[in-house]
Amino acid sequence: MLMSPSSRRRRQGYAAAARPAAARLHEPRLAAHVEDLTVSYHDKPVLFDIDLNVPPGVMCAIVGPNGAGKSTLIKAILGLVKPTSGHITLHGLPYRQVRARVGYVPQRSTVDWDFPTTVHDVVTMGLYGQIGWFKRPGRREREKASEALKMVGMQDFARRQISQLSGGQQQRVFLARALVQEADVYFLDEPMAGVDATTERAIVKILGALRDAGKTVIVVHHDLQTVRSYFDWLVLLNVRVIAQGPVDDIYTADNLRATYGGQIALLEHGDFTRPAPAPGPGPAPGPGFDAQKEDAGPPQAAEAR
Amino acid sequence: MSGLLAFLSDYTIQNVALGAAILGVISGVLGCFAVLRQQSLLGDTLSHAALPGICLGFIFAGTRELSAILAGALLTGILAALFMLALSRRTRLKTDAALGISLSVFFAIGIVLLTYIQGTGNAAQGGLDTFLFGQAAAILRSDIYVMGTITLIGLGLVLAFWKEFKLVTFDPGFAGSLGMPVTVVETALTLLIALAVVVGLQMVGVVLMAAMVIAPAAAARQWVRSLEAMVILSALMGIIAGVSGALVSALATGLATGPLVVLAASALVLVSIFLAPERGLLWSGLRRWRAERHLRGRQVLATMYELAAAHDNPAYPAEQSMLDAYHGLGTGKVLHRLQGRGLVRRTTHMPQEGIHWELTEDGRHEARRSLAALGKDES
Ligand SMILES: Nc1ncnc2c1ncn2[C@@H]1O[C@H](COP(=O)(O)OP(=O)(O)OP(=O)(O)O)[C@@H](O)[C@H]1O
Ligand SMILES: [Mg+2]
């Protein structure tokens, strides 16, 4: 799913204007860099003085209690909510200029799944940004969508109405829609919420493959048990950033208590002192889903950046 | 026959039918977006908010002049829409509450203005309250041209920005992440619906216009599997409702066109909810009944299979009355259906009387299969 530099240049659409500037970057930058970000809805700050640095090529979890502002943080980075103050760059550039290199999976519950459309059509929507004004998706777009559906194991559902999907299938469709974006940085809002163990494993495998291909994957995650086995970078969030860094340094009893307060009994007798569970589908390096194997490779990724 | 021809070539009737068809197209197409964005109330708000504009247009022009009145209606409709958008974006109010507030405020102002005009005793005001329920017969050919132009502009915009309208309707957050100007698209959709409402004011009137926005779209939703199909079918339903309402009112003189058009659209909704495949009540009921029937057949097969196994006799003849007792209902019909499918056959079992059945080879196979499937489900 990686684009060659030439096909990347062909990319146009809503984000066409500032593409050349990206090519002129010559120092390595952080995949995501947030400075002094404050966001409030109706006077009440839900994010306060956030500083965030995520290096490229990591799989990063954003963890925090309900209402901590995790979704809001992602939306602010993607320019979907207007911050009160702060400065945000992705790979050294403001979001407006790197849109074409960013993929997004919103929280599944934010859309009406009774919308009259098919699985394949929803995945094609991931390419609307590249197609640009006035044009319609063509054969190339349809093929890309089919390819992405294969990657998430949903090829048999391509013509299915989205109203007839289970929660886990919906989640895979959203993931496929982000995969067709062929991004360098992915933001996923709770992609593992309400899916069964098999689907969760499949999703983690795909995300791991993206990371192994040099992409940055930033995931809002809600399951403390699996943080260490799935992720290598961790941001603990509760209105403020409590801690951030490599997961092994950050996943400590003190940090978790500071994030969740007394809210979670598990923390007191928690399993976080035990060794991390066997990685299994986790960040163990190696190819992910079958289709990913052939065309995903670090050299290309370096070039693309 | 010649009577019918004369009827159809009647100038007024042509006008009314054409106007109703145009109204059906634009409100059908734009209604889809309102319904899918769960803003069914939007049509209601916009149409009720047209009333103060109608009155202001009248006060401004001094007579019942259509262009001034429609311009006024469009203006207050847009104001109400912007008021609603601001309310839902700037405050904690949910969209439906914002719509409701906007509706009541503007409609109340409209009624106040209407009673004020009536109080002034202006002779020309006689026609103003026809905008409450519409007066189709008053439509002129020139009005048709205006309606047609507005509709073409609306359709052109929907066609040109199809991708944007579709994605912003389905998933505004994702649309925003792609750089689509979500707020602009949402505002444009709202303004287009305001235009559609203005198109329908003369025909259907302020009070019932909302139905023309919602009904064709809601009916079309029952039948389709894509937004493209929904928009086209909704436009067709709008045309059917418009034209049939217009013709009925022309045949039965004295019946108002607007309400008849709305009734026709509502009938389409009822029929769709009942009949549509997949989502319709009739078909889902039928599907459930079929599934139940199928299940009963499988249960009887399984029982016979187990009896045969217990007696160590693959061709064990089971007595029908025993099967009845076991299943607590008459199994005769089920057994005959199974016989039709070649899964069981009738046997005699001397010296006993009564009807006996045994499994055929196919029946044994089928029973094994469904038992195996059952076992898998349970584990
Ligand atoms: N559109 C909005 N208007 C007003 N308040 C909002 C809005 N969206 C979120 N909030 C508030 O902002 C806070 C943070 O919300 P956010 O959705 O970012 O939390 P979260 O960490 O993603 O929570 P969850 O785990 O439940 O998804 C919450 O208190 C929420 O009530
Ligand atoms: Mg959230």
XYZ file of C-alpha atoms and ligand atoms in Angstrom:
716
model
C 0.000 0.000 0.000
C 2.987 2.312 -0.097
C 3.101 4.824 -2.875
C 6.139 5.312 -4.981
C 7.399 8.896 -4.974
C 6.196 9.428 -8.506
C 2.648 8.372 -7.813
C 2.739 10.513 -4.709
C 3.509 13.510 -6.854
C 0.463 12.720 -8.966
C -1.683 13.080 -5.923
C -3.943 16.069 -6.034
C -7.257 17.064 -4.653
C -8.280 19.180 -1.712
C -4.720 19.196 -0.399
C -2.974 19.869 -3.680
C -1.782 23.403 -3.070
C 1.141 22.969 -0.765
C 2.589 19.622 -1.764
C 5.940 20.833 -3.126
C 6.877 22.393 0.205
C 6.868 18.947 1.784
C 9.563 17.797 -0.581
C 11.881 20.566 0.535
C 12.063 19.421 4.139
C 15.584 18.288 4.848
C 15.794 17.682 8.554
C 14.116 14.754 10.227
C 11.038 15.913 12.075
C 8.650 14.494 14.564
C 5.697 12.675 13.046
C 3.425 14.651 15.337
C 4.401 17.704 17.324
C 1.965 19.605 19.515
C 2.889 22.686 21.516
C 0.871 24.444 24.229
C -2.426 23.147 22.869
C -5.558 24.147 24.739
C -9.046 23.249 23.533
C -12.260 24.212 25.231
C -15.887 23.569 24.457
C -17.951 26.397 25.900
C -15.322 27.849 28.236
C -14.479 24.561 29.908
C -11.023 23.397 28.832
C -11.060 19.729 27.831
C -7.407 19.804 26.815
C -5.024 22.048 28.706
C -1.490 23.029 27.764
C -0.726 19.886 25.809
C 2.801 19.293 24.607
C 3.175 16.178 22.533
C 6.024 14.673 20.556
C 5.607 11.445 18.645
C 8.627 10.277 16.656
C 8.083 8.740 13.237
C 7.783 4.998 12.844
C 6.236 4.181 16.203
C 2.958 2.635 17.187
C 1.663 5.022 19.799
C -1.237 4.556 22.188
C -3.154 7.476 23.641
C -4.663 6.248 26.877
C -6.856 7.950 29.432
C -10.229 7.736 31.160
C -13.532 8.571 29.444
C -13.790 12.266 28.789
C -10.032 12.736 29.080
C -10.029 14.480 25.724
C -8.471 11.716 23.614
C -10.864 12.126 20.700
C -10.623 15.883 21.020
C -6.834 15.733 20.832
C -6.989 13.818 17.568
C -9.660 16.135 16.198
C -7.566 19.157 17.103
C -4.535 17.701 15.350
C -6.660 17.036 12.259
C -8.091 20.536 12.323
C -11.614 19.327 13.085
C -11.981 21.386 16.245
C -10.545 24.835 16.652
C -8.038 25.098 19.487
C -8.092 28.045 21.851
C -4.346 28.201 21.583
C -1.432 26.098 20.479
C 0.664 25.008 17.574
C 0.507 21.682 15.757
C 2.712 20.193 13.059
C 2.938 16.776 11.418
C 6.309 15.954 9.912
C 7.224 19.574 10.430
C 4.275 21.028 8.561
C 0.858 22.335 9.547
C -1.932 19.864 8.951
C -3.321 21.815 6.022
C -0.168 21.038 4.074
C 0.218 17.362 4.956
C -3.400 16.261 4.690
C -2.607 13.897 1.838
C -0.169 12.016 4.082
C -2.589 11.501 6.955
C -5.128 8.732 7.443
C -7.982 8.884 9.923
C -10.328 6.358 11.492
C -13.024 8.171 13.485
C -14.777 6.615 16.441
C -17.179 4.108 14.886
C -20.203 5.457 16.731
C -19.960 8.876 15.097
C -21.714 7.875 11.879
C -25.154 6.566 11.007
C -24.605 2.989 9.837
C -28.067 2.936 8.305
C -26.831 5.184 5.508
C -27.754 3.661 2.126
C -24.399 2.550 0.777
C -22.194 -0.486 0.350
C -18.996 -1.527 2.085
C -16.989 -0.974 -1.079
C -18.397 2.506 -1.542
C -17.452 3.542 1.986
C -13.875 2.418 1.421
C -13.759 4.417 -1.809
C -14.582 7.509 0.248
C -11.035 7.345 1.608
C -9.885 8.465 -1.832
C -12.236 11.446 -2.163
C -9.470 13.744 -0.958
C -7.161 12.615 -3.736
C -9.817 12.724 -6.423
C -10.515 16.400 -5.796
C -13.316 18.629 -6.935
C -15.890 17.642 -9.563
C -14.350 14.279 -10.470
C -15.875 10.874 -9.749
C -14.086 7.777 -8.497
C -12.991 5.673 -11.451
C -11.664 2.184 -12.000
C -8.337 2.873 -10.355
C -10.093 4.020 -7.197
C -12.425 1.047 -7.182
C -9.534 -1.361 -7.505
C -7.667 0.288 -4.665
C -10.722 -0.030 -2.480
C -11.036 -3.728 -3.303
C -7.391 -4.212 -2.457
C -7.813 -2.552 0.930
C -10.870 -4.673 1.649
C -8.803 -7.758 0.982
C -6.199 -6.568 3.460
C -8.757 -6.353 6.252
C -10.333 -9.645 5.210
C -13.620 -8.087 4.116
C -13.479 -8.761 0.378
C -16.539 -11.020 0.567
C -18.575 -8.180 2.022
C -17.778 -5.604 -0.677
C -21.327 -5.401 -1.975
C -22.998 -5.712 1.410
C -25.077 -2.835 2.787
C -23.250 -1.208 5.678
C -26.411 -1.492 7.764
C -25.914 -5.270 7.724
C -22.478 -5.333 9.342
C -21.470 -6.345 12.826
C -19.510 -3.907 14.951
C -16.216 -5.597 14.206
C -16.949 -5.602 10.491
C -17.796 -1.906 10.612
C -14.464 -1.289 12.268
C -12.623 -3.190 9.550
C -14.399 -1.183 6.880
C -13.284 2.046 8.512
C -9.762 0.693 8.723
C -9.833 -0.195 5.024
C -11.020 3.315 4.237
C -7.965 4.671 6.044
C -5.648 2.164 4.334
C -6.585 3.420 0.862
C -5.379 6.826 1.974
C -1.825 5.437 1.820
C -0.780 7.814 4.536
C 2.443 8.251 6.489
C 0.694 9.061 9.737
C -2.458 7.276 10.853
C -4.827 8.402 13.585
C -7.285 5.822 14.841
C -9.943 6.563 17.447
C -10.708 3.406 19.444
C -10.384 0.955 16.553
C -10.589 -1.950 18.977
C -13.759 -0.858 20.767
C -16.439 -3.522 20.718
C -14.676 -5.992 18.439
C -14.039 -9.643 19.194
C -10.616 -11.120 19.870
C -10.127 -12.333 16.297
C -10.866 -8.938 14.797
C -8.699 -7.220 17.383
C -5.807 -9.491 16.468
C -6.352 -8.815 12.758
C -6.436 -5.061 13.327
C -3.313 -5.082 15.475
C -1.534 -7.118 12.842
C -2.371 -4.610 10.114
C -1.339 -1.672 12.271
C 1.896 -3.459 13.140
C 2.604 -3.978 9.465
C 2.065 -0.277 8.809
C 4.493 0.578 11.585
C 7.014 -1.913 10.238
C 6.728 -0.165 6.881
C 7.878 3.037 8.547
C 4.460 4.620 9.082
C 3.484 6.293 12.311
C 0.366 4.843 13.893
C -1.368 6.785 16.676
C -4.216 4.949 18.343
C -6.683 5.919 21.031
C -6.783 2.786 23.122
C -8.947 1.849 26.067
C -7.605 -1.476 27.219
C -4.751 -1.133 29.696
C -4.086 -4.871 29.635
C -2.887 -4.860 26.052
C -1.053 -1.548 25.904
C 2.364 -3.053 26.434
C 1.952 -5.923 24.026
C 0.529 -3.839 21.184
C 2.346 -0.517 21.394
C 5.884 0.807 21.670
C 5.044 4.429 22.488
C 2.583 5.679 25.087
C 0.846 8.959 25.838
C -1.112 9.124 29.082
C -3.765 11.792 28.873
C -6.240 13.318 31.248
C -6.969 16.870 30.142
C -3.212 17.357 30.455
C -0.495 15.025 29.245
C 0.454 13.003 32.308
C 3.415 11.265 30.692
C 4.693 10.316 27.269
C 7.519 8.241 25.877
C 8.547 4.666 25.168
C 5.910 2.402 26.600
C 8.277 0.545 28.937
C 9.336 3.778 30.620
C 5.892 5.263 30.873
C 3.756 2.291 31.883
C 4.300 2.599 35.628
C 1.962 2.358 38.563
C 2.522 5.983 39.507
C 1.817 7.283 36.026
C -1.328 5.202 35.651
C -2.595 6.280 39.045
C -1.944 9.900 38.126
C -3.926 9.399 34.914
C -6.898 7.536 36.278
C -6.944 8.816 39.822
C -8.590 6.248 42.050
C -11.020 5.308 39.305
C -9.758 1.875 38.495
C -9.433 -0.771 41.135
C -7.339 -2.833 38.782
C -4.558 -0.340 39.200
C -4.175 -1.090 42.864
C -3.677 -4.802 42.388
C -2.851 -4.276 38.769
C -1.055 -6.622 36.472
C 1.270 -3.926 35.219
C 4.054 -5.121 37.466
C 3.950 -8.519 35.854
C 6.003 -9.043 32.721
C 4.243 -8.068 29.551
C 2.140 -10.853 28.063
C 3.632 -12.716 25.157
C 3.561 -10.377 22.197
C 1.526 -12.681 19.967
C -0.020 -10.418 17.400
C 1.666 -7.420 18.934
C 4.547 -5.333 17.750
C 6.759 -8.280 16.969
C 8.521 -7.180 13.809
C 7.604 -9.100 10.740
C 5.075 -8.981 7.989
C 1.445 -8.526 8.863
C -1.495 -9.433 6.698
C -0.702 -11.412 3.574
C -1.382 -8.716 1.051
C 0.853 -6.348 2.964
C 3.907 -8.511 2.548
C 4.879 -7.820 -1.005
C 4.752 -4.102 -1.327
C 5.497 -2.830 2.147
C 9.150 -2.203 2.793
C 11.138 0.294 4.841
C 13.394 1.562 2.012
C 10.411 2.833 0.107
C 9.026 4.419 3.196
C 12.200 6.359 3.799
C 12.106 7.567 0.239
C 8.521 8.619 0.467
C 9.250 10.761 3.427
C -61.330 9.911 -24.537
C -61.691 13.355 -26.044
C -62.900 14.475 -22.622
C -59.675 13.247 -21.092
C -57.620 14.967 -23.788
C -59.438 18.208 -23.231
C -58.869 17.780 -19.524
C -55.150 17.173 -19.981
C -54.728 20.074 -22.393
C -56.413 22.490 -20.031
C -53.901 25.274 -19.508
C -54.389 25.663 -15.778
C -54.258 21.952 -15.177
C -51.055 21.695 -17.181
C -49.547 24.503 -15.168
C -50.502 23.005 -11.865
C -49.310 19.522 -12.802
C -46.029 20.847 -14.139
C -45.474 22.978 -11.063
C -46.247 20.063 -8.791
C -43.811 17.862 -10.705
C -41.033 20.434 -10.451
C -41.684 20.820 -6.755
C -41.576 17.037 -6.420
C -38.161 16.849 -8.060
C -36.397 19.516 -6.034
C -37.893 18.653 -2.681
C -37.405 14.943 -3.379
C -33.717 15.326 -4.190
C -32.814 17.707 -1.376
C -35.066 15.964 1.110
C -32.768 12.925 0.891
C -29.919 14.874 2.435
C -32.134 16.351 5.132
C -33.515 12.938 6.060
C -30.118 11.215 6.067
C -28.564 13.975 8.148
C -31.395 13.371 10.598
C -32.684 16.858 10.082
C -36.200 15.981 9.063
C -37.341 18.959 11.062
C -35.255 21.243 8.856
C -37.955 21.389 6.180
C -40.491 22.263 8.855
C -38.358 25.055 10.256
C -37.529 26.537 6.881
C -41.107 26.518 5.662
C -42.603 27.972 8.821
C -39.861 30.576 8.825
C -41.014 31.668 5.379
C -44.199 33.168 6.822
C -42.652 36.333 8.285
C -40.824 36.787 4.970
C -44.070 36.488 3.042
C -45.622 39.187 5.226
C -42.573 41.439 5.017
C -42.506 41.042 1.230
C -46.167 42.059 1.146
C -45.619 45.068 3.409
C -42.615 46.085 1.327
C -44.359 45.772 -2.055
C -47.695 47.058 -0.813
C -49.534 44.424 -2.848
C -49.606 40.670 -3.193
C -46.689 40.625 -5.588
C -45.142 37.209 -5.958
C -41.497 38.129 -6.545
C -41.342 40.314 -3.457
C -43.118 37.698 -1.403
C -40.856 34.826 -2.481
C -37.743 36.937 -1.975
C -38.946 37.744 1.519
C -39.686 34.082 2.179
C -36.229 33.039 1.026
C -34.628 35.721 3.171
C -36.327 34.785 6.432
C -35.917 31.083 5.607
C -32.175 31.600 5.296
C -32.102 33.716 8.453
C -33.877 30.955 10.348
C -31.435 28.382 8.978
C -28.412 30.433 9.984
C -29.980 31.073 13.382
C -30.431 27.314 13.790
C -26.865 26.529 12.664
C -25.456 29.147 15.036
C -27.546 27.794 17.910
C -26.347 24.226 17.398
C -22.712 25.177 16.828
C -22.308 27.796 19.498
C -24.394 26.351 22.298
C -24.902 22.957 23.846
C -28.308 22.614 22.192
C -28.789 19.536 20.056
C -29.753 20.087 16.437
C -33.393 19.114 16.904
C -33.814 21.538 19.779
C -32.175 24.296 17.765
C -34.500 23.544 14.856
C -37.536 23.608 17.110
C -36.583 26.918 18.691
C -35.862 28.507 15.339
C -39.183 27.231 13.979
C -41.306 28.612 16.811
C -39.591 31.987 16.942
C -39.924 32.661 13.240
C -43.434 31.250 12.870
C -44.635 33.305 15.824
C -43.217 36.452 14.259
C -44.932 35.466 11.017
C -48.328 35.081 12.684
C -47.917 38.403 14.465
C -47.136 40.108 11.157
C -50.036 38.353 9.427
C -52.558 39.512 12.045
C -51.045 42.977 11.889
C -51.618 43.124 8.118
C -55.143 41.798 8.495
C -55.768 44.485 11.124
C -54.782 47.253 8.755
C -57.710 46.310 6.541
C -55.652 46.381 3.407
C -57.938 45.006 0.723
C -55.125 43.235 -1.115
C -54.278 41.104 1.894
C -57.147 38.822 0.953
C -54.741 36.459 -0.778
C -52.031 36.373 1.822
C -53.342 33.573 3.991
C -53.425 31.293 0.933
C -49.717 30.876 1.594
C -50.589 28.970 4.743
C -52.033 26.061 2.776
C -51.079 26.972 -0.767
C -53.193 27.847 -3.769
C -52.069 25.876 -6.738
C -54.672 27.215 -9.162
C -53.122 30.665 -8.944
C -49.879 29.468 -10.480
C -48.925 31.147 -13.760
C -46.684 29.957 -16.553
C -44.111 32.572 -15.538
C -44.072 31.114 -12.019
C -43.297 27.743 -13.560
C -40.248 29.207 -15.269
C -39.010 30.636 -11.977
C -39.574 27.318 -10.207
C -37.875 25.448 -13.037
C -34.813 27.674 -13.003
C -34.392 27.395 -9.245
C -34.733 23.617 -9.520
C -32.153 23.354 -12.300
C -29.667 25.384 -10.274
C -30.262 23.177 -7.251
C -29.862 19.965 -9.233
C -26.722 21.304 -10.920
C -25.129 22.019 -7.567
C -25.998 18.589 -6.206
C -24.510 16.982 -9.300
C -21.341 19.086 -9.287
C -20.616 18.575 -5.591
C -22.007 15.063 -5.297
C -18.942 13.576 -3.543
C -18.807 16.404 -1.068
C -22.532 16.327 -0.281
C -22.426 12.571 0.130
C -19.409 12.338 2.411
C -20.379 15.346 4.520
C -23.788 13.746 4.989
C -22.373 10.340 5.906
C -19.273 11.227 7.925
C -18.584 14.938 8.404
C -15.585 14.296 10.654
C -13.794 12.215 8.056
C -14.789 14.696 5.327
C -13.155 17.431 7.383
C -9.973 15.409 7.783
C -9.755 15.213 3.979
C -9.911 18.985 3.804
C -13.485 19.245 2.575
C -15.032 22.536 3.680
C -17.634 20.841 5.857
C -19.244 23.991 7.202
C -19.621 25.436 3.714
C -21.177 22.235 2.395
C -23.556 21.966 5.355
C -24.602 25.569 4.932
C -25.044 25.121 1.189
C -27.263 22.085 1.732
C -29.382 24.023 4.194
C -29.739 26.981 1.838
C -30.692 24.682 -1.038
C -33.443 23.189 1.072
C -34.609 26.732 1.826
C -34.795 27.268 -1.937
C -36.839 24.105 -2.382
C -39.246 25.322 0.266
C -39.682 28.633 -1.513
C -40.426 26.741 -4.706
C -43.267 24.949 -2.966
C -44.819 27.835 -1.042
C -47.442 28.756 -3.619
C -48.362 25.158 -4.305
C -48.390 23.497 -0.917
C -48.078 26.344 1.549
C -46.095 26.979 4.686
C -47.739 24.427 6.911
C -47.508 21.305 4.744
C -44.342 22.021 2.768
C -42.193 20.085 5.224
C -43.989 16.899 4.240
C -42.808 17.356 0.661
C -39.217 17.506 1.900
C -39.458 14.437 4.109
C -42.022 12.103 2.569
C -40.508 11.249 -0.846
C -37.071 10.755 0.709
C -38.394 8.619 3.536
C -40.348 6.501 1.064
C -37.392 6.124 -1.288
C -35.086 5.101 1.570
C -37.098 1.907 2.009
C -36.310 0.586 -1.445
C -32.714 1.465 -2.208
C -29.168 0.330 -1.551
C -27.287 3.475 -2.555
C -27.559 7.227 -2.197
C -27.641 7.614 -5.976
C -30.684 5.364 -6.240
C -32.308 7.053 -3.266
C -32.033 10.524 -4.776
C -33.383 9.405 -8.154
C -36.243 7.393 -6.684
C -37.096 10.196 -4.282
C -37.333 12.646 -7.180
C -39.600 10.187 -9.017
C -41.795 9.776 -5.968
C -41.964 13.549 -5.659
C -43.136 13.784 -9.270
C -45.716 11.028 -8.809
C -47.084 12.618 -5.656
C -47.149 16.076 -7.219
C -48.812 15.124 -10.478
C -51.351 12.720 -8.998
C -52.302 15.254 -6.330
C -52.715 17.933 -8.971
C -54.829 15.727 -11.240
C -57.100 14.507 -8.461
C -57.777 18.045 -7.316
C -58.541 19.063 -10.899
C -61.004 16.181 -11.274
C -62.723 16.678 -7.958
C -63.174 20.418 -8.032
C -63.119 22.091 -4.690
C -60.401 19.945 -3.161
C -57.207 21.879 -2.437
C -54.188 20.744 -4.426
C -51.493 21.163 -1.766
C -52.995 18.842 0.832
C -53.793 16.288 -1.883
C -50.167 16.304 -3.038
C -49.037 15.789 0.531
C -51.564 12.987 0.998
C -50.261 11.278 -2.136
C -46.702 11.537 -0.844
C -47.769 10.130 2.508
C -49.493 7.231 0.776
C -46.208 6.470 -0.966
C -44.487 6.409 2.414
C -47.034 3.973 3.837
C -46.843 1.687 0.814
C -43.046 1.741 0.943
C -42.829 0.994 4.617
C -45.125 -1.947 4.104
C -44.020 -3.368 0.778
C -40.355 -2.547 0.211
C -38.079 -5.586 -0.061
C -35.520 -6.062 2.732
C -36.854 -3.254 4.935
C -40.596 -3.525 4.301
C -42.841 -4.942 7.029
C -44.496 -7.404 4.666
C -41.293 -8.974 3.447
C -39.609 -9.175 6.795
C -42.757 -10.802 8.149
C -42.724 -13.259 5.270
C -39.051 -14.007 5.812
C -39.639 -14.723 9.467
C -42.557 -17.023 8.639
C -40.437 -18.935 6.097
C -37.603 -19.316 8.556
C -39.970 -20.680 11.163
C -41.443 -23.164 8.711
C -38.002 -24.310 7.708
C -36.978 -24.725 11.329
C -40.023 -26.900 12.077
C -39.157 -29.191 9.185
C -35.630 -29.594 10.494
C -36.863 -30.345 13.988
C -39.143 -33.124 12.766
C -36.348 -34.597 10.662
C -34.023 -34.554 13.651
C -36.566 -36.281 15.854
C -37.075 -39.039 13.293
C -33.349 -39.452 12.929
C -32.879 -39.814 16.651
C -35.737 -42.294 16.889
C -34.163 -44.339 14.107
C -30.825 -44.247 15.872
C -32.393 -45.276 19.176
C -34.037 -48.265 17.509
C -30.942 -49.107 15.521
C -33.058 -49.141 12.405
C -32.328 -46.509 9.726
C -35.758 -47.052 8.215
C -37.573 -46.948 11.547
C -41.231 -46.127 10.876
C -42.291 -43.323 13.179
C -45.972 -42.956 13.855
C -47.338 -39.529 13.016
C -49.423 -39.227 16.167
C -46.301 -39.857 18.190
C -44.458 -37.092 16.360
C -47.483 -34.844 16.969
C -47.317 -35.554 20.662
C -43.587 -35.056 20.828
C -43.668 -31.678 19.054
C -46.910 -30.570 20.641
C -48.499 -29.658 17.311
C -49.811 -31.198 14.139
C -46.839 -32.433 12.127
C -48.949 -33.652 9.186
C -48.339 -30.558 7.070
C -44.660 -30.505 7.893
C -44.311 -34.179 6.981
C -46.081 -33.703 3.677
C -43.756 -30.823 2.864
C -40.779 -32.994 3.724
C -42.250 -35.716 1.533
C -42.468 -33.180 -1.283
C -38.757 -32.557 -0.868
C -38.107 -36.319 -0.932
C -36.793 -36.463 2.622
C -39.430 -38.791 4.152
C -41.861 -41.353 2.797
C -45.057 -42.918 4.091
C -44.932 -46.533 5.101
C -47.330 -49.030 6.524
C -46.318 -50.786 9.644
C -48.374 -53.930 10.110
C -50.051 -54.819 12.288
C -50.328 -51.283 13.665
C -52.764 -48.861 12.175
C -52.155 -45.131 11.801
C -49.864 -43.207 9.539
C -46.176 -44.017 9.686
C -43.213 -42.207 8.158
C -39.642 -43.188 7.560
C -36.582 -41.204 6.508
C -35.301 -41.571 2.982
C -31.594 -41.669 2.241
C -31.709 -37.941 1.467
C -33.652 -37.337 4.673
C -31.023 -39.111 6.778
C -28.340 -37.063 5.091
C -30.200 -33.808 5.656
C -30.864 -34.655 9.318
C -27.195 -35.454 9.921
C -26.229 -32.187 8.300
C -28.538 -30.017 10.357
C -27.646 -31.866 13.576
C -23.980 -31.281 12.849
C -24.615 -27.584 12.188
C -26.564 -27.385 15.441
C -23.741 -29.018 17.361
C -21.302 -26.487 15.977
C -23.505 -23.566 16.982
C -23.789 -24.812 20.509
C -20.129 -25.432 21.145
N -18.982 18.781 20.718
C -18.799 18.903 22.049
N -19.421 19.886 22.723
C -19.252 20.031 24.042
N -18.471 19.247 24.804
C -17.831 18.238 24.200
C -17.964 18.010 22.788
N -17.206 16.944 22.473
C -16.629 16.524 23.623
N -17.000 17.296 24.661
C -16.534 17.146 26.034
O -15.131 17.191 26.025
C -14.592 16.234 26.911
C -13.611 15.346 26.160
O -14.292 14.615 25.187
P -13.584 13.530 24.288
O -14.613 12.990 23.372
O -12.376 14.121 23.669
O -13.161 12.448 25.347
P -12.530 11.020 25.125
O -11.282 10.966 25.911
O -12.441 10.708 23.677
O -13.623 10.104 25.805
P -14.136 8.625 25.430
O -13.174 7.679 26.039
O -15.463 8.557 26.108
O -14.221 8.541 23.945
C -15.746 15.487 27.513
O -15.970 15.995 28.806
C -16.914 15.811 26.608
O -18.089 15.887 27.355
Mg -13.373 9.378 22.365
